[in-house]
């Protein structure tokens, strides 16, 4: 039995989550969408290309990055969320670790919280999510962005990340988050070597067995550069490969910067997996 029918997230699954970083320093699109108008038109383009969710971020969490104060993060993302909420027609998720940012973003029209710290960075975050009753993505990260790539080690990376996500989901549910609103993400590139990322991609099927939708965020990431010898903007084909691998392994949400090629690849892989061509 496919797991999809038990999900009540009001999302078409599988689906594409299009990324818009309203930051000066994100690893692949930093500075491109810092002006609200540019972020807005990029978000609308991503939806036209097939994104079913738009993920708006105002703080880079790339390796080595420093935290951004909540007021600066809000100043970056709020004008974009307010404008988008009235016009975009798909759910807006906000990529933040801060409760104050999440609360204001939800008031402004965002409906999904994407927390790369899995509710650990800010003690107030779980309450914001529980009160809102909104979908929340819990992602695995080992350490903090500043130092997470300093020699990360695991006995068995798949076992450890699975155990972490189960524990964070249990924590969230105990604090009033609705189980049917939880998404889980192995956190590609967050405190992982190239070998760890490859093991997680090869073991993705085990994450789907957790019974919640699995989010995969491999887009343009450094491990693809290690394989292909290419810069972030040249990793589109590599990213598409991860979308196909992820879809066949049962992942549900593909967080990508380049929506059109990933959406098309997802649909072809889905048609093969299900044996049905949908237009
Ligand atoms: N990756 C990034 C940021 N947010 N959220 C989820 N759920 N999963 C991910 O893999 C993930 C994420 C990092 O990518 P990006 O936003 O493009 O870069 P930056 O953190 O430099 O803004």
PDB file of C-alpha atoms in Angstrom, residues 124 208 217 225:
ATOM      1  CA  UNK A 124       9.106  28.673  21.565  1.00  0.00           C
ATOM      2  CA  UNK A 208       9.380   6.629   3.803  1.00  0.00           C
ATOM      3  CA  UNK A 217      16.509  18.847  -0.166  1.00  0.00           C
ATOM      4  CA  UNK A 225      29.716  19.270  -6.997  1.00  0.00           C
TER       5      UNK A 225
END
